[in-house]
Short mmCIF file of C-alpha atoms in Angstrom, two decimals:
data_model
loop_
_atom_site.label_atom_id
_atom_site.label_comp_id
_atom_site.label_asym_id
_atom_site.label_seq_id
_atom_site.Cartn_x
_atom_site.Cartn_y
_atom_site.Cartn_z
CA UNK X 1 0.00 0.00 0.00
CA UNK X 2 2.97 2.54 0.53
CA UNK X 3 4.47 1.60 -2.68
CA UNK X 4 1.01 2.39 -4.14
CA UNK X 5 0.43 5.29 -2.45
CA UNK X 6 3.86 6.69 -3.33
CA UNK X 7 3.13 5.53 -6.90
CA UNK X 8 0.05 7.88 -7.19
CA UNK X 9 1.78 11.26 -4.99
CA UNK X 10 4.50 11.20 -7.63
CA UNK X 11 2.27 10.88 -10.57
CA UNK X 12 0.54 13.79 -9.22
CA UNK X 13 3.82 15.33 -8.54
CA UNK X 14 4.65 14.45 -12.22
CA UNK X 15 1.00 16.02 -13.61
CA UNK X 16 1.71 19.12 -11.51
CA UNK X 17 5.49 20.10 -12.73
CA UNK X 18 3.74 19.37 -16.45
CA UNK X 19 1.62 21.64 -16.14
CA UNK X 20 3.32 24.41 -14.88
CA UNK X 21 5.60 24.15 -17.72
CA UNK X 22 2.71 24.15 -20.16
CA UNK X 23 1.96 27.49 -18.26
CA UNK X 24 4.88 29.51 -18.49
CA UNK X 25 5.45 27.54 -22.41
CA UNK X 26 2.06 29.20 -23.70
CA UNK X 27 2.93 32.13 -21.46
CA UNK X 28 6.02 32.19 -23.58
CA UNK X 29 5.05 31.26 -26.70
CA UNK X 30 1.84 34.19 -26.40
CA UNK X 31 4.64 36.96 -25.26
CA UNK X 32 6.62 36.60 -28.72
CA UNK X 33 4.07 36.49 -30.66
CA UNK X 34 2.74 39.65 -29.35
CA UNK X 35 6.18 41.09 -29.30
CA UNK X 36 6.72 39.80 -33.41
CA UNK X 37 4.35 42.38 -34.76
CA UNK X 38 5.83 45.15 -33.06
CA UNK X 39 9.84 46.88 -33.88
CA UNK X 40 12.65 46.11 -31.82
CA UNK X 41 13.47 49.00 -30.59
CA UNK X 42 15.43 49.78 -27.33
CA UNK X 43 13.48 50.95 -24.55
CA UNK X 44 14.40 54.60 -23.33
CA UNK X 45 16.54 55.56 -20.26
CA UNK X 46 13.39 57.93 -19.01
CA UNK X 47 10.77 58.41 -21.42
CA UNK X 48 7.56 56.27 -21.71
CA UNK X 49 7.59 54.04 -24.55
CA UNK X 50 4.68 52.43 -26.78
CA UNK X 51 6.65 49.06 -26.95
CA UNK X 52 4.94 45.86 -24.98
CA UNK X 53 8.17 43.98 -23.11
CA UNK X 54 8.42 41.72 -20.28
CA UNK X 55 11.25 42.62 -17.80
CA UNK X 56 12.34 43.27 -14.39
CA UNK X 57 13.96 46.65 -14.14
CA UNK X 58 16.22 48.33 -11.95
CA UNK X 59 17.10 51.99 -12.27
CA UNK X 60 19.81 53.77 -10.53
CA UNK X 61 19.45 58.12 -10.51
CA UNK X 62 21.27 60.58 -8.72
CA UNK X 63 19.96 64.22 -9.06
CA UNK X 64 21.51 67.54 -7.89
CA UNK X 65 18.83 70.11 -6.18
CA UNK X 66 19.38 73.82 -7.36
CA UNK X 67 20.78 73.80 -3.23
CA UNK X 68 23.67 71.29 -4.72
CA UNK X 69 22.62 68.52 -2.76
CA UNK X 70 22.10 64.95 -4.20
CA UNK X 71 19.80 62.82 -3.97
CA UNK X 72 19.95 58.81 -4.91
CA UNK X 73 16.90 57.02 -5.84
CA UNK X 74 17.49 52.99 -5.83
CA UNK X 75 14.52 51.71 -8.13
CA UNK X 76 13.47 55.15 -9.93
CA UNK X 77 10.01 53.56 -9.92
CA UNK X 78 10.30 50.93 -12.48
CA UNK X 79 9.31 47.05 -11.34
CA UNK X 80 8.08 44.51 -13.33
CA UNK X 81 6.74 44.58 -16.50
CA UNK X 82 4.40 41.40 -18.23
CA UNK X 83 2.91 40.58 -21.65
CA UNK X 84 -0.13 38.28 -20.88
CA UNK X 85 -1.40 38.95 -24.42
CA UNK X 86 -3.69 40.61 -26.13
CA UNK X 87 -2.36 43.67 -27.51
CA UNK X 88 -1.67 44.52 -23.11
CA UNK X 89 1.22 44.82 -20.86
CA UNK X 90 0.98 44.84 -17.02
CA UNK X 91 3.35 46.50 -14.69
CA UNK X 92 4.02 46.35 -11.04
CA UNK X 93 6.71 49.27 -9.50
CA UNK X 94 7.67 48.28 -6.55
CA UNK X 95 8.84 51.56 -3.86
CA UNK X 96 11.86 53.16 -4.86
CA UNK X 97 14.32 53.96 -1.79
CA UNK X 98 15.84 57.31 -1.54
CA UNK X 99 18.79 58.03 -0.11
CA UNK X 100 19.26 62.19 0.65
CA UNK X 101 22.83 63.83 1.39
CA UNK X 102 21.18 66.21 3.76
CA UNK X 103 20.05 66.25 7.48
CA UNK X 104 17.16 68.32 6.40
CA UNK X 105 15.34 65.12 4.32
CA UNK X 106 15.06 61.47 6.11
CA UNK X 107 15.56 58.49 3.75
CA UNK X 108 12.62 56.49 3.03
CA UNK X 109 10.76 54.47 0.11
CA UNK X 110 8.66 55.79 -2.06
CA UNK X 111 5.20 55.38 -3.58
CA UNK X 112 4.49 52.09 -5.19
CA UNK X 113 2.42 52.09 -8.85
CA UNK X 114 0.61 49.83 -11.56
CA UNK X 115 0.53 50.79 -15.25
CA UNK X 116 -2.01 49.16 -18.14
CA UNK X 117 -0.80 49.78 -21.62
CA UNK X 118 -2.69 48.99 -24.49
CA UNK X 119 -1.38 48.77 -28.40
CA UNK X 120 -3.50 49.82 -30.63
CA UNK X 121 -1.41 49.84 -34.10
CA UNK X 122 2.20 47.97 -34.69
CA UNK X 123 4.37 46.82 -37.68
CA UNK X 124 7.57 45.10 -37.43
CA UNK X 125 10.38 46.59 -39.43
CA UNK X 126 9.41 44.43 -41.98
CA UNK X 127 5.91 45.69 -42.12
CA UNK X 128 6.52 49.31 -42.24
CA UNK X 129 7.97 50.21 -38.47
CA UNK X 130 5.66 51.93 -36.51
CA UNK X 131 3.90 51.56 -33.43
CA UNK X 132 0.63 53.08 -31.16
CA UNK X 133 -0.03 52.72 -28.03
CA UNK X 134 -2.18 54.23 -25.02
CA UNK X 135 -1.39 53.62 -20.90
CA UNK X 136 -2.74 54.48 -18.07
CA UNK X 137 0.00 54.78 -15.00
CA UNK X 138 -1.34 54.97 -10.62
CA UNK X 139 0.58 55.22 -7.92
CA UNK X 140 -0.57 54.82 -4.30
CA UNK X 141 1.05 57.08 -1.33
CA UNK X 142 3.05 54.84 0.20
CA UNK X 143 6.02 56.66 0.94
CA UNK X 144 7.67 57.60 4.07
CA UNK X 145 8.53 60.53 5.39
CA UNK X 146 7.80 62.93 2.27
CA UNK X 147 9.50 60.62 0.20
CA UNK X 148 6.49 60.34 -1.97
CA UNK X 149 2.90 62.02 -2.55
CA UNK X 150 0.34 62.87 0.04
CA UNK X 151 -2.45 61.62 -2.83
CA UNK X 152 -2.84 58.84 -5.13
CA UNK X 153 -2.25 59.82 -8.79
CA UNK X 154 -3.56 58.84 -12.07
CA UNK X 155 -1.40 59.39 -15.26
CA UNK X 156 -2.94 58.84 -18.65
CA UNK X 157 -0.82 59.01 -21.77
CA UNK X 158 -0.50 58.19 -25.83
CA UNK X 159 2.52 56.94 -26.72
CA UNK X 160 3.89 56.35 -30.45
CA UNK X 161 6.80 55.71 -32.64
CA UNK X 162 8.37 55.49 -36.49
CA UNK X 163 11.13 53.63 -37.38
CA UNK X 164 13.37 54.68 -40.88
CA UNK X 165 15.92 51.95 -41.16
CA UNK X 166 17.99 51.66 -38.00
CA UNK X 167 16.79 55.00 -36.59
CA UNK X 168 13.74 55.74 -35.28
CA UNK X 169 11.75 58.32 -33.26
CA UNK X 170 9.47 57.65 -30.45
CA UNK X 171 7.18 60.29 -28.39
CA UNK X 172 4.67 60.30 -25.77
CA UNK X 173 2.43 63.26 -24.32
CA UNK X 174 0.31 62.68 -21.36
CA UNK X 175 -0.86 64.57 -17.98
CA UNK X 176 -0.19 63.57 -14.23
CA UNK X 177 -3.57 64.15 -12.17
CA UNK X 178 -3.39 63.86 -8.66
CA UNK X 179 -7.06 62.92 -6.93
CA UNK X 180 -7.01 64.66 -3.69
CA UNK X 181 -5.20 68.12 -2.90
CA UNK X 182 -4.98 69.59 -6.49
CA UNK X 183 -4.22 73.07 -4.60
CA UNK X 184 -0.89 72.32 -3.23
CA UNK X 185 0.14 69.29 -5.61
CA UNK X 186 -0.92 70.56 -8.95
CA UNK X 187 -1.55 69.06 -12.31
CA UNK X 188 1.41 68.67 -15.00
CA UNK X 189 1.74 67.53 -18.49
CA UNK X 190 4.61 66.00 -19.78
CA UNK X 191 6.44 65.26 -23.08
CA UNK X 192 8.78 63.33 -23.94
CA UNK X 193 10.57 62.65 -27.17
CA UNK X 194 13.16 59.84 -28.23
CA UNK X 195 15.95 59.74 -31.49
CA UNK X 196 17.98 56.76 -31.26
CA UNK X 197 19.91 54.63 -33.72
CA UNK X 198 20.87 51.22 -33.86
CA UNK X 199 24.76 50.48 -34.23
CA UNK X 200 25.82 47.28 -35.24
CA UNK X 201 23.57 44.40 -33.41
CA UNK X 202 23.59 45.63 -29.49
CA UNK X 203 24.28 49.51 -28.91
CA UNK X 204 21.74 52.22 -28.99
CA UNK X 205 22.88 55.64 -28.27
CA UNK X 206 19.58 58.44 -27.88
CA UNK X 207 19.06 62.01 -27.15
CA UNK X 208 15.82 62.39 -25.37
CA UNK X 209 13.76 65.70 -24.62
CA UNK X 210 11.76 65.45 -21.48
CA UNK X 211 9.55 68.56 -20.93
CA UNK X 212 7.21 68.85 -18.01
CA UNK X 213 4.77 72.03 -17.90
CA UNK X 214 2.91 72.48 -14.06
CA UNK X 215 -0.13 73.72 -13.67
CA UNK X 216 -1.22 74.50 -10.11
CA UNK X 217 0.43 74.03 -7.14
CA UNK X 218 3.77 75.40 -6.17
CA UNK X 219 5.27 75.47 -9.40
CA UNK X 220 1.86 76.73 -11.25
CA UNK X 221 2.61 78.16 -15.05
CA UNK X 222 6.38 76.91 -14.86
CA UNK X 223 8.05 74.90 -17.79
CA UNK X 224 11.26 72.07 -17.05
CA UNK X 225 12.93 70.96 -20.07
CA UNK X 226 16.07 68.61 -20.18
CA UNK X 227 17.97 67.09 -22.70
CA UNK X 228 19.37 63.32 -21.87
CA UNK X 229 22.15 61.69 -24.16
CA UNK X 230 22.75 58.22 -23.42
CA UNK X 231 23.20 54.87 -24.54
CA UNK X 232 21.64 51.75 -23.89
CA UNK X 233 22.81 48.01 -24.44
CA UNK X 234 20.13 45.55 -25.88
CA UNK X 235 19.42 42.56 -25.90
CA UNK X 236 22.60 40.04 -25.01
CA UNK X 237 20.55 36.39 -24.76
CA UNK X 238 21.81 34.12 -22.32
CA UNK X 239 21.06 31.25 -24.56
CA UNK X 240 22.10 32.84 -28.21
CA UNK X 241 22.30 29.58 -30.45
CA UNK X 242 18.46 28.53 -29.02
CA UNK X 243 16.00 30.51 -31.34
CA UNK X 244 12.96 30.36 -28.81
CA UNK X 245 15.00 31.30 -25.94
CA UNK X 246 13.87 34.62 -24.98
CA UNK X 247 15.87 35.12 -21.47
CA UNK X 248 18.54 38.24 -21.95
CA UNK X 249 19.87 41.25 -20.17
CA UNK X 250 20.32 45.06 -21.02
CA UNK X 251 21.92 47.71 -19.90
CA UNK X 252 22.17 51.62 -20.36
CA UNK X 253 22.93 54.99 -18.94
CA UNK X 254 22.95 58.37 -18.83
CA UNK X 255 22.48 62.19 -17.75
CA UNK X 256 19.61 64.56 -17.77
CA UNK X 257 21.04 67.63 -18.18
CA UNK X 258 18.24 71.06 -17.81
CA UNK X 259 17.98 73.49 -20.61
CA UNK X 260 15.29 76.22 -19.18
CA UNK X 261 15.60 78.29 -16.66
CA UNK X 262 13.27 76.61 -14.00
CA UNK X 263 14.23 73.21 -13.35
CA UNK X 264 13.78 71.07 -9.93
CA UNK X 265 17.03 69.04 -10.13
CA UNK X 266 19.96 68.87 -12.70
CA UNK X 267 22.56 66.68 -13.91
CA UNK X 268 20.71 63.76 -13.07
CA UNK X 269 22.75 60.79 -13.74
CA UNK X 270 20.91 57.51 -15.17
CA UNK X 271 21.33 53.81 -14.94
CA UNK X 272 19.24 51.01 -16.07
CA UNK X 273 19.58 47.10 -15.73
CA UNK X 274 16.78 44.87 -17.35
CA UNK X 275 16.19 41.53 -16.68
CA UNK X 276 14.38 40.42 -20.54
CA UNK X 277 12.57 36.93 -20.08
#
């Protein structure tokens, strides 16, 4: 009767493992064919992009005040990011930790946020290279000790992109509308536009324009604009010679540098590590 009963636990061991590989196999097999009728382009140090990608993400930022103090931020609110199919991705951000180098701020996490994206038009490079997409971004207040937002937030956007050869161009507009205390937070709008070009098989340097115009709140009527060279690494596989392999890594970095007058931080160095799977 053991021998039986040991018999049937690892059958159902057996019928288990099977179909949790059948799981994340479809789950696989659904993400790239999502991710076929869409361009492969890199995703941007800071700008929103319309792409769909499945990733963890880790970003790295240090800003300078206009008081020249720094400020780290371990996680710059990015998280992960899944493709369960149709035309959607699904993100989690996870609190960022920031670290200030002054005894007037205390350390502390910050708020933690979901995003929904939807694509509504794609083509592949070979299909004519070009891609549109809407999201809709909402963070909770669960920072410490001011190290996030007194309110919840809710941040639609439009997102799109054209690609000419190994260069392409990819821009997003949307608004960031806090729903409590619109007085002393305020409302902004923000756009953000993306050249990059595609050297040989892995590196991607861009120029991005980030521009963020307030409305209400402390800053009310005032313009930031900042212009942020970088370069970004993409996509080294881990298992190059298997064809439906999709597990890689990327890298990237660089600065924000401000070009107006008003601007909240400057020289705000950049680093991203991506976990692709």
């Amino acid at each position: 009767m053991r021998k039986v009963a040991a018999l049937v636990c690892l059958i159902a061991l057996a019928g288990v493992v099977h179909a949790q590989e059948n799981f994340f196999q479809r789950w696989e097999t659904r993400t790239s064919a999502v991710q076929a009728k869409q361009p492969s382009w890199s995703v941007p140090l800071v700008a929103p992009y319309p792409m769909l990608i499945q990733v963890f993400r880790s970003d790295f930022t240090r800003q300078i005040t206009p008081t020249h103090t720094s400020t780290w931020n371990y996680g710059a609110s990015r998280g992960l990011n899944l493709v369960p199919g149709l035309n959607s991705e699904i993100d989690f951000y996870y609190p960022p930790y920031l670290q200030h180098n002054t005894p007037k701020a205390k350390d502390g996490f910050g708020d933690v946020g979901f995003l929904y994206k939807y694509r509504f038009l794609s083509a592949n490079e070979k299909q004519g290279n070009y891609m549109l997409s809407a999201q809709v971004t909402a963070t909770i207040p669960t920072g410490s000790h001011s190290n996030g937002s007194t309110d919840a937030s809710v941040s639609p956007s439009i997102l799109g992109g054209k690609g000419l050869g190994r260069f392409d161009v990819i821009s997003s507009l949307g608004g960031l509308l806090p729903t409590g205390d619109t007085k002393t937070l305020g409302r902004s709008i923000a756009w953000n536009t993306t050249a990059q070009y595609r050297l040989g098989r892995y590196v991607w340097p861009e120029l991005e324009a980030n521009t963020t115009h307030f409305l209400g709140g402390k800053n009310d009527g005032k313009t930031q604009n900042f212009l942020t060279p970088g370069i970004t690494f993409s996509k080294f596989k881990f298992h190059p010679q298997d064809t439906h392999s999709r597990t890689g890594i990327a890298f990237g970095a660089g600065m924000q540098m401000a070009t107006s007058h008003f601007h909240s931080y400057n020289h705000e160095l950049v680093f991203t590590a991506r976990l692709i799977f």
